[in-house]
PDB file of C-alpha atoms in Angstrom:
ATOM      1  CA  UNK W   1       0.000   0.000   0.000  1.00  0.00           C
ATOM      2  CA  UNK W   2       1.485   3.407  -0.921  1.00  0.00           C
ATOM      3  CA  UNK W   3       2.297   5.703   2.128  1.00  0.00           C
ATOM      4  CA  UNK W   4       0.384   8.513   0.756  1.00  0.00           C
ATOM      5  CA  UNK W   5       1.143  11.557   2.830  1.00  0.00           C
ATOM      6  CA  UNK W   6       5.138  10.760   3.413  1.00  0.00           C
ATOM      7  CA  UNK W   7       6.803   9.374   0.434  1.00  0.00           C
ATOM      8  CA  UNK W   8       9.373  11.059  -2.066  1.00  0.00           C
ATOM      9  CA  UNK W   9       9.444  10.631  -6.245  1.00  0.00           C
ATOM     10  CA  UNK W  10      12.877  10.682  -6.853  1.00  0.00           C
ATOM     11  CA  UNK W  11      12.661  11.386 -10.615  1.00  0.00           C
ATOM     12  CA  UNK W  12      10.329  12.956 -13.217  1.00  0.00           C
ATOM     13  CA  UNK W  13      10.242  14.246 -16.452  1.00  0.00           C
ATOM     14  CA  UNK W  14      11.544  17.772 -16.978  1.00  0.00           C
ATOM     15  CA  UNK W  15      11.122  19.699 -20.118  1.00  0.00           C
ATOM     16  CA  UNK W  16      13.692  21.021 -22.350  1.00  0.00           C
ATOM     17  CA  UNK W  17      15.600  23.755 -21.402  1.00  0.00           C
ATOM     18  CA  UNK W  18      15.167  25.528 -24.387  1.00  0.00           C
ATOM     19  CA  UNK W  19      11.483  25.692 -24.045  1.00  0.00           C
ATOM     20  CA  UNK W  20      11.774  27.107 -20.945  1.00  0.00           C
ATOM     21  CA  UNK W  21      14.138  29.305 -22.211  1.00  0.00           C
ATOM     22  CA  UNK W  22      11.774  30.347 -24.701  1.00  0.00           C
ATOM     23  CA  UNK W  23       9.704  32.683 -21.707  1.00  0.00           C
ATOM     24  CA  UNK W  24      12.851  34.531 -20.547  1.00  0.00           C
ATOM     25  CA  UNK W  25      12.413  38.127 -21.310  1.00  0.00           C
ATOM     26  CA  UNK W  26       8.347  37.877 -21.868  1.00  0.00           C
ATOM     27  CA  UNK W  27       6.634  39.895 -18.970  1.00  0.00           C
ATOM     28  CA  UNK W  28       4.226  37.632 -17.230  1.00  0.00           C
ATOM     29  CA  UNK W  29       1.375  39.694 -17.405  1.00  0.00           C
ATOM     30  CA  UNK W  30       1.587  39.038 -21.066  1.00  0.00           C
ATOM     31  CA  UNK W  31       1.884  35.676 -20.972  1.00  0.00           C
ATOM     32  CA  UNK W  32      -0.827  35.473 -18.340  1.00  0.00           C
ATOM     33  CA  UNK W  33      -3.303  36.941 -21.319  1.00  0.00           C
ATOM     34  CA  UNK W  34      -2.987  34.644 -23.546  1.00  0.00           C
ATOM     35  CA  UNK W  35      -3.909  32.142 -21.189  1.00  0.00           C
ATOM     36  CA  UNK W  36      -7.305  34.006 -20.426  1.00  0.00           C
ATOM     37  CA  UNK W  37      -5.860  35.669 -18.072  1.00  0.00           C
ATOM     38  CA  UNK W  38      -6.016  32.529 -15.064  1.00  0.00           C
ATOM     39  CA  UNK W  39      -2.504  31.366 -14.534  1.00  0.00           C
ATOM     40  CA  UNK W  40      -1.396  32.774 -12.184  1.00  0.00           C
ATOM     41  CA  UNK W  41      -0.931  32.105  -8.458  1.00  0.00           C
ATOM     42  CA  UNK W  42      -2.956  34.121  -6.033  1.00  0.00           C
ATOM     43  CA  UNK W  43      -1.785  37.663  -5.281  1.00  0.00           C
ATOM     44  CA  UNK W  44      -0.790  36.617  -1.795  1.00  0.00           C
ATOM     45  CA  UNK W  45       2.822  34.975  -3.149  1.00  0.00           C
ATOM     46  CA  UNK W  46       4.550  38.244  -3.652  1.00  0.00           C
ATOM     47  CA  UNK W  47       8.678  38.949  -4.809  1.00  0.00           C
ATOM     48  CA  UNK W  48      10.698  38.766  -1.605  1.00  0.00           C
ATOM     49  CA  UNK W  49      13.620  40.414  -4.281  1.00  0.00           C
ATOM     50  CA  UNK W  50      13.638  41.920  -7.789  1.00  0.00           C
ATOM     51  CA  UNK W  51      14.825  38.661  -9.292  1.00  0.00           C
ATOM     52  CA  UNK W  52      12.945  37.375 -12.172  1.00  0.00           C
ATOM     53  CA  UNK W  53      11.832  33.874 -12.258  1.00  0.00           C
ATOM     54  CA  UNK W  54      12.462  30.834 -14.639  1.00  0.00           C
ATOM     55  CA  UNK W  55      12.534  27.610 -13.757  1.00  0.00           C
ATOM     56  CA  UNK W  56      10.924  24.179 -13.342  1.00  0.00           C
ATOM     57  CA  UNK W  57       8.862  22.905 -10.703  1.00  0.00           C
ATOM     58  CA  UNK W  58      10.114  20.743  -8.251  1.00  0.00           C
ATOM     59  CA  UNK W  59       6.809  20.096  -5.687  1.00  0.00           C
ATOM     60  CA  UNK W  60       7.333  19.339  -2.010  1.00  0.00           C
ATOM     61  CA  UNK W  61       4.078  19.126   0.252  1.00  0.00           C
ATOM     62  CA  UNK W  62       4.633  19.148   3.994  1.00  0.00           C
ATOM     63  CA  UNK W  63       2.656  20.100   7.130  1.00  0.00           C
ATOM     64  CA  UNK W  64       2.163  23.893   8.247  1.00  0.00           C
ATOM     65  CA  UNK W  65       5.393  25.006   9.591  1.00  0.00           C
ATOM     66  CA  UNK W  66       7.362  22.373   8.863  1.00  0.00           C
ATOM     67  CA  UNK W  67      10.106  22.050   6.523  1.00  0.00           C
ATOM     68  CA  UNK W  68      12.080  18.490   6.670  1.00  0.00           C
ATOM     69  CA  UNK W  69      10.779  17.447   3.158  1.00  0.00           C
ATOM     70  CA  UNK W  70      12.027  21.414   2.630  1.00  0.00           C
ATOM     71  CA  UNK W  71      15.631  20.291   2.969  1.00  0.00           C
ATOM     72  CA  UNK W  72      15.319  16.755   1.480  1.00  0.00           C
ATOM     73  CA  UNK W  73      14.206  18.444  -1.731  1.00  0.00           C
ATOM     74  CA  UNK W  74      17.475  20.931  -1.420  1.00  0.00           C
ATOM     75  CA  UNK W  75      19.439  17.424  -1.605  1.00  0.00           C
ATOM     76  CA  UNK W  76      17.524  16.137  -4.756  1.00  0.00           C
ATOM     77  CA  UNK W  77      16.826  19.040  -7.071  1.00  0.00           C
ATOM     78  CA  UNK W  78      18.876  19.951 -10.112  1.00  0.00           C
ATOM     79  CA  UNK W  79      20.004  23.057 -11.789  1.00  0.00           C
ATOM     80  CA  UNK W  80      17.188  25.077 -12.998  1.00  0.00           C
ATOM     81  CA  UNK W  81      14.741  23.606 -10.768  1.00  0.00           C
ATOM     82  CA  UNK W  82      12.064  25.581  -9.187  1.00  0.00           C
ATOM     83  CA  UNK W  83      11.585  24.418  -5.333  1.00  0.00           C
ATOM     84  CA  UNK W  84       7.723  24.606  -4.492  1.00  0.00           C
ATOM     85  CA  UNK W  85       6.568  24.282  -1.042  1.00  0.00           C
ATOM     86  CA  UNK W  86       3.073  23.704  -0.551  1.00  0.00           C
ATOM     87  CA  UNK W  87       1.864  24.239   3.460  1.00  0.00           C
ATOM     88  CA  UNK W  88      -1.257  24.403   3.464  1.00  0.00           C
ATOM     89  CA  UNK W  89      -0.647  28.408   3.190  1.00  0.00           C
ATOM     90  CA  UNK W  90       0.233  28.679   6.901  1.00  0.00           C
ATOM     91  CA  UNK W  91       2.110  32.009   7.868  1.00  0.00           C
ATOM     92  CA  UNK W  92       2.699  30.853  11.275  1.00  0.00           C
ATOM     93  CA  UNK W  93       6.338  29.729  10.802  1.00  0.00           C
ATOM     94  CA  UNK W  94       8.990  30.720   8.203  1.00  0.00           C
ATOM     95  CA  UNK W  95      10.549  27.722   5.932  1.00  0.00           C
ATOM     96  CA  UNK W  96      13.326  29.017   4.957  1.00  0.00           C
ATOM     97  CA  UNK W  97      16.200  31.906   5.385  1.00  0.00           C
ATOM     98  CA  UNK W  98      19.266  32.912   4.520  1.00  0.00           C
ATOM     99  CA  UNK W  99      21.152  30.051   4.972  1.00  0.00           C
ATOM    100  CA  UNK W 100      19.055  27.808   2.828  1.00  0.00           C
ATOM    101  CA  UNK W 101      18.747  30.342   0.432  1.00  0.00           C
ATOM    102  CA  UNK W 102      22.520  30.496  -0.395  1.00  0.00           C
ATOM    103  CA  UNK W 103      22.621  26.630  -0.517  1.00  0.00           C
ATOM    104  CA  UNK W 104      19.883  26.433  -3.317  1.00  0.00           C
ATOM    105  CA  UNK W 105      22.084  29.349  -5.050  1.00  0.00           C
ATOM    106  CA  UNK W 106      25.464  27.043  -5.089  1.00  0.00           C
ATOM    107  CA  UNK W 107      23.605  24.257  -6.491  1.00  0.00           C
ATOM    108  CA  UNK W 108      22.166  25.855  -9.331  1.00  0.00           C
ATOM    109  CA  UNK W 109      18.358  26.333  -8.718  1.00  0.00           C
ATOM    110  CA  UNK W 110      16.186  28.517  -9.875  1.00  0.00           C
ATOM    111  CA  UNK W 111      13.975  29.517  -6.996  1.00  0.00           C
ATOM    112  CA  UNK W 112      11.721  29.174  -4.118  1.00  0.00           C
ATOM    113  CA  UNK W 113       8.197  29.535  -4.319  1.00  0.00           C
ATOM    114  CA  UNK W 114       6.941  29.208  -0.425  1.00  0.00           C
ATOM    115  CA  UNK W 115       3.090  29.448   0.045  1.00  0.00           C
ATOM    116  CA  UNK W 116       3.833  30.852   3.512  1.00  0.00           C
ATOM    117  CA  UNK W 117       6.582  32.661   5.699  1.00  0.00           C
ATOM    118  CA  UNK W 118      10.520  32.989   4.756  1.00  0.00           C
ATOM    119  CA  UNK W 119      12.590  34.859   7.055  1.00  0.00           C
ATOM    120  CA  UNK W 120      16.147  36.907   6.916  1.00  0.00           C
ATOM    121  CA  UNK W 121      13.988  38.909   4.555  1.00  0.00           C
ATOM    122  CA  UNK W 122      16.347  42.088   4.250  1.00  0.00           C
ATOM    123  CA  UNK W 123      19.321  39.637   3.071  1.00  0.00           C
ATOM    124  CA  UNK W 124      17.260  37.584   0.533  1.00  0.00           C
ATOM    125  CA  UNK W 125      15.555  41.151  -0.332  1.00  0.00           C
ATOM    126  CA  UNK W 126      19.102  42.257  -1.557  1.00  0.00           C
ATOM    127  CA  UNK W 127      19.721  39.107  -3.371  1.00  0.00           C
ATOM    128  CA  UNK W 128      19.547  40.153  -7.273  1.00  0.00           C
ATOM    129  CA  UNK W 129      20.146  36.347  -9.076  1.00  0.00           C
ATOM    130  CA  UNK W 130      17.747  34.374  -7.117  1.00  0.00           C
ATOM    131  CA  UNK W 131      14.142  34.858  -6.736  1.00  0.00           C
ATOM    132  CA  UNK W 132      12.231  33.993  -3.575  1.00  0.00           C
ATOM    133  CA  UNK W 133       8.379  34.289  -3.308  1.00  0.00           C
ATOM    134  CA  UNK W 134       6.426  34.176  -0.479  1.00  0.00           C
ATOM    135  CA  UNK W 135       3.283  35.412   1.355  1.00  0.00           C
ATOM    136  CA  UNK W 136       5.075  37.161   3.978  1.00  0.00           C
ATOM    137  CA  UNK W 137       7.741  37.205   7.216  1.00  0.00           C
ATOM    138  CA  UNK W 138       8.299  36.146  10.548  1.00  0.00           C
ATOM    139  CA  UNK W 139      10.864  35.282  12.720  1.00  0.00           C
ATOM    140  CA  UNK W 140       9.364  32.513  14.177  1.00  0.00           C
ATOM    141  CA  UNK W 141      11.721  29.011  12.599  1.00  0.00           C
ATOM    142  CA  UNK W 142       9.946  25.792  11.541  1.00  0.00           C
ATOM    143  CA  UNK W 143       9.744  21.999  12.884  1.00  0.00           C
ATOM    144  CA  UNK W 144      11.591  19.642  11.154  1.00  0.00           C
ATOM    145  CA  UNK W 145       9.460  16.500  11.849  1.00  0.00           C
ATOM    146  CA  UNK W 146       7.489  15.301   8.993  1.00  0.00           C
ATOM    147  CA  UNK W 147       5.556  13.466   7.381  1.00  0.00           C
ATOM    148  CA  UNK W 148       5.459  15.226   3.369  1.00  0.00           C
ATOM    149  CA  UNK W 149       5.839  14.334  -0.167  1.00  0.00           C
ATOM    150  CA  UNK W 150       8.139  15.514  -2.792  1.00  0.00           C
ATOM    151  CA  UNK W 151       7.432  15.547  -6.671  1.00  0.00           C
ATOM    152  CA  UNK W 152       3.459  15.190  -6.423  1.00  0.00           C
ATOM    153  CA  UNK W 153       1.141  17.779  -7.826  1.00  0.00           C
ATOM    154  CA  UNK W 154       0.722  20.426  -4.750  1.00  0.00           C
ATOM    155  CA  UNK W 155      -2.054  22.921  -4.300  1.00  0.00           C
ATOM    156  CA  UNK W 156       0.234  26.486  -3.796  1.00  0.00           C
ATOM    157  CA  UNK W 157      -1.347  30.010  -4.209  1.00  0.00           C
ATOM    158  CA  UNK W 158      -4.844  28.371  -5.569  1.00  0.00           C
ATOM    159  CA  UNK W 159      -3.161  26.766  -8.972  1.00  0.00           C
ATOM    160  CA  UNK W 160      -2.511  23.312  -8.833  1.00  0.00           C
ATOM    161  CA  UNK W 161       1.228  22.586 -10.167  1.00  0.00           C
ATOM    162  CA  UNK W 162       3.009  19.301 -11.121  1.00  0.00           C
ATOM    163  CA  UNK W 163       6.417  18.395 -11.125  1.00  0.00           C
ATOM    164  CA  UNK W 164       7.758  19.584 -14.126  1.00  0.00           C
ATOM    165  CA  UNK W 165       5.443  22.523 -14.902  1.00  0.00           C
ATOM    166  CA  UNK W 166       6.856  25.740 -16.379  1.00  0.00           C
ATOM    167  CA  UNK W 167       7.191  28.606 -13.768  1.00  0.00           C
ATOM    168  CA  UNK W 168       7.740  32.246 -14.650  1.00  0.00           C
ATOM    169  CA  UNK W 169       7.739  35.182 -12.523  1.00  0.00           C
ATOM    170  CA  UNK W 170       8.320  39.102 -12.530  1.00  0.00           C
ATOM    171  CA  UNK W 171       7.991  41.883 -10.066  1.00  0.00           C
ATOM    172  CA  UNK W 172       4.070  41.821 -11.237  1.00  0.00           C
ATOM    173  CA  UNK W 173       3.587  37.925  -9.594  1.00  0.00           C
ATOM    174  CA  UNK W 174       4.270  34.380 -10.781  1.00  0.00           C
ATOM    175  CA  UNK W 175       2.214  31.837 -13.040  1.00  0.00           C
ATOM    176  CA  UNK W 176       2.084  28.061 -14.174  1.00  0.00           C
ATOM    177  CA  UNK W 177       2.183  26.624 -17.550  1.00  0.00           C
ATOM    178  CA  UNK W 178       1.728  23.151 -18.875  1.00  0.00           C
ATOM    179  CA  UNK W 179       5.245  22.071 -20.890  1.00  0.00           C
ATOM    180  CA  UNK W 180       2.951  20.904 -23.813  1.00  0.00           C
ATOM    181  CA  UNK W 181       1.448  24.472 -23.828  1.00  0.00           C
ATOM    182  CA  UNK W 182       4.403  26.300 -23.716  1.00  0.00           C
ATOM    183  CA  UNK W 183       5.631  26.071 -27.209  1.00  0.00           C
ATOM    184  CA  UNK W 184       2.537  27.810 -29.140  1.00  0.00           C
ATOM    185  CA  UNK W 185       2.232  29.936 -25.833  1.00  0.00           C
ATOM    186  CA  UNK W 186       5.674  31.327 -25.873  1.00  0.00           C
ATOM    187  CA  UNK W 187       4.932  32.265 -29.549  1.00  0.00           C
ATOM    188  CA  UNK W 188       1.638  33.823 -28.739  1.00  0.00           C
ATOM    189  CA  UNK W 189       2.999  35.876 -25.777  1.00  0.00           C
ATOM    190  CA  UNK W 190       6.224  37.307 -27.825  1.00  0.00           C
ATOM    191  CA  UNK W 191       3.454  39.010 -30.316  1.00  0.00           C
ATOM    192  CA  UNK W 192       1.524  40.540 -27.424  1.00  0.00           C
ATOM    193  CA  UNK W 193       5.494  41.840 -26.389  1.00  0.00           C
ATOM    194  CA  UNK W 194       5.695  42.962 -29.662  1.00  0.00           C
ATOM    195  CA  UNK W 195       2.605  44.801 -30.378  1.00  0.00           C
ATOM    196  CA  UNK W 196       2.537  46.587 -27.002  1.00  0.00           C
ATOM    197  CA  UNK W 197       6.131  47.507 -27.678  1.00  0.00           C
ATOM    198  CA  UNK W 198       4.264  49.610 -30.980  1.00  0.00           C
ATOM    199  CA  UNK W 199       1.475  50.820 -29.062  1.00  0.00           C
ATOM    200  CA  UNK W 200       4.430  52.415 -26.538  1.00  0.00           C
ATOM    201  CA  UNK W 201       5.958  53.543 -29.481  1.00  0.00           C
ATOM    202  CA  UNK W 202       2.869  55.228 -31.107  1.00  0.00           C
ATOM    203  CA  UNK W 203       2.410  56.921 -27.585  1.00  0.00           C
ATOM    204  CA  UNK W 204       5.332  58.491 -27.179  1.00  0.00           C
ATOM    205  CA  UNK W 205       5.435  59.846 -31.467  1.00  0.00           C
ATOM    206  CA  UNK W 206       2.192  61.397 -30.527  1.00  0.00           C
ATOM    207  CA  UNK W 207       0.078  59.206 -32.508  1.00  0.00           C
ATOM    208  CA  UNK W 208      -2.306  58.346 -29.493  1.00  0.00           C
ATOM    209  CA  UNK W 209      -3.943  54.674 -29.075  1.00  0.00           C
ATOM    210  CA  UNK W 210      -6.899  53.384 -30.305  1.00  0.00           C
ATOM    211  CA  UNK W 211      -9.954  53.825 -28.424  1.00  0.00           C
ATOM    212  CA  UNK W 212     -12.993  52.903 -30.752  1.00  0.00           C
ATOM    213  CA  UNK W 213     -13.142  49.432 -28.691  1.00  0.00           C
ATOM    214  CA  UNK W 214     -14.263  51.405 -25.585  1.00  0.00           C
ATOM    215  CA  UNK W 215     -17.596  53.257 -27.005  1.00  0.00           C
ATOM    216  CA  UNK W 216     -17.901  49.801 -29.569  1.00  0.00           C
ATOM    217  CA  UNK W 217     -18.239  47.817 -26.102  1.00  0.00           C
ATOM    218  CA  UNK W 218     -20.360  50.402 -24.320  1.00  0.00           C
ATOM    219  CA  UNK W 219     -22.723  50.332 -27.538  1.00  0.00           C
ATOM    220  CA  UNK W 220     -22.527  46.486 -27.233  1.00  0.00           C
ATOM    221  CA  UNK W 221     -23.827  46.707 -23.409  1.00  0.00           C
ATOM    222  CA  UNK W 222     -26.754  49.292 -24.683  1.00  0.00           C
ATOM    223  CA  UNK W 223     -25.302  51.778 -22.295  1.00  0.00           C
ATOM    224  CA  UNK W 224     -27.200  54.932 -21.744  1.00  0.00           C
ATOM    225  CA  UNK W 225     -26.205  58.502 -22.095  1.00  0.00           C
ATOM    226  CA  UNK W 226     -27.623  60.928 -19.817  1.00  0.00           C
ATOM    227  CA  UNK W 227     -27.556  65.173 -20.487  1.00  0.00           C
TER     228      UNK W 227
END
């Protein structure tokens, strides 16, 4: 019988760097409309640092305010890897500082994504190559007991992400994609970079930007106008 609730995947399938790759300099606002605009992760999981993220997921789910699966996944994950840790969203107990921080940085990863507290938030706020989210701080350290699962789909921020997901994430917040998306969705999302970089461009020459939509969708809505 599987011991569902503490056991630990120790592989799975990670996409190609290269499509990952393909997301680096797209904001993720963009990205997030051409997904209809419900990728990302809930508004709560904000930058601990100006560090723009790109990575894949790596999934740990523990209990709240406990991070032993936390370190066990520091051991396992690869470069470029994305560490996720699902809590249940607690904030009572930080999962990570400093010192775990810098660890994840010598081996090559790409971030932590913590839905709940970090700590040593004024040194990983000054980091500038290694993104941190997290709903917020407090001093308080964590439990190191158990039970948890790493490389299982987690609940984090109200998305559900799986081991090997696409990540990407800017000052504006973070979102998920599905590897077999990403291909037609990096394309998609470098033409929304491209025509907003002309409507900027028309802005600034003067030009203006078009408006007809607005009174087209008012008319649409049979608004009224009143004297």
């Amino acid at each position: 019988m599987a011991n569902v609730g503490c056991r630990i995947r120790k592989e799975f399938e990670r996409p190609d760097r290269k499509l990952v790759e393909a997301f680096k300099d797209i904001p993720v606002a963009n990205i997030d409309d051409c997904m209809n605009r419900t990728a990302a992760v809930d508004s709560q999981l904000k930058p601990m640092n100006k560090a723009r993220l790109l990575g894949t997921a790596f999934t740990v789910k523990a209990p709240a305010g406990d991070n032993l699966m936390f370190h066990k996944a520091l051991d396992m994950a690869k470069p470029g890897d994305v560490l996720v840790i699902a809590t249940f969203g607690s904030q009572s107990r930080s999962l990570c500082g400093e010192i775990m921080t810098r660890y994840a940085m010598s081996k090559g990863l790409a971030g932590f994504v913590v839905d709940g507290c970090i700590r040593d938030s004024v040194e990983i706020g000054q980091i500038t190559d290694f993104p941190v989210y997290a709903k917020g701080v407090t001093p308080n350290g964590p439990y190191k007991n158990g039970p948890g699962e790493i490389n299982f789909p987690v609940s984090c921020g109200n998305q559900v992400i799986c081991p090997g997901d696409i990540l990407v994430g800017d000052g504006d917040g973070l979102l998920v994609i599905k590897p077999e998306e990403a291909a037609e969705l990096a394309e998609r999302a470098k033409k929304v970079s491209r025509d907003e970089t002309k409507q900027f461009a028309g802005i600034a020459a003067g030009t203006g930007l078009n408006r007809d939509w607005v009174d087209a969708k008012l008319e649409s809505i049979g608004v009224e106008y009143v004297d």
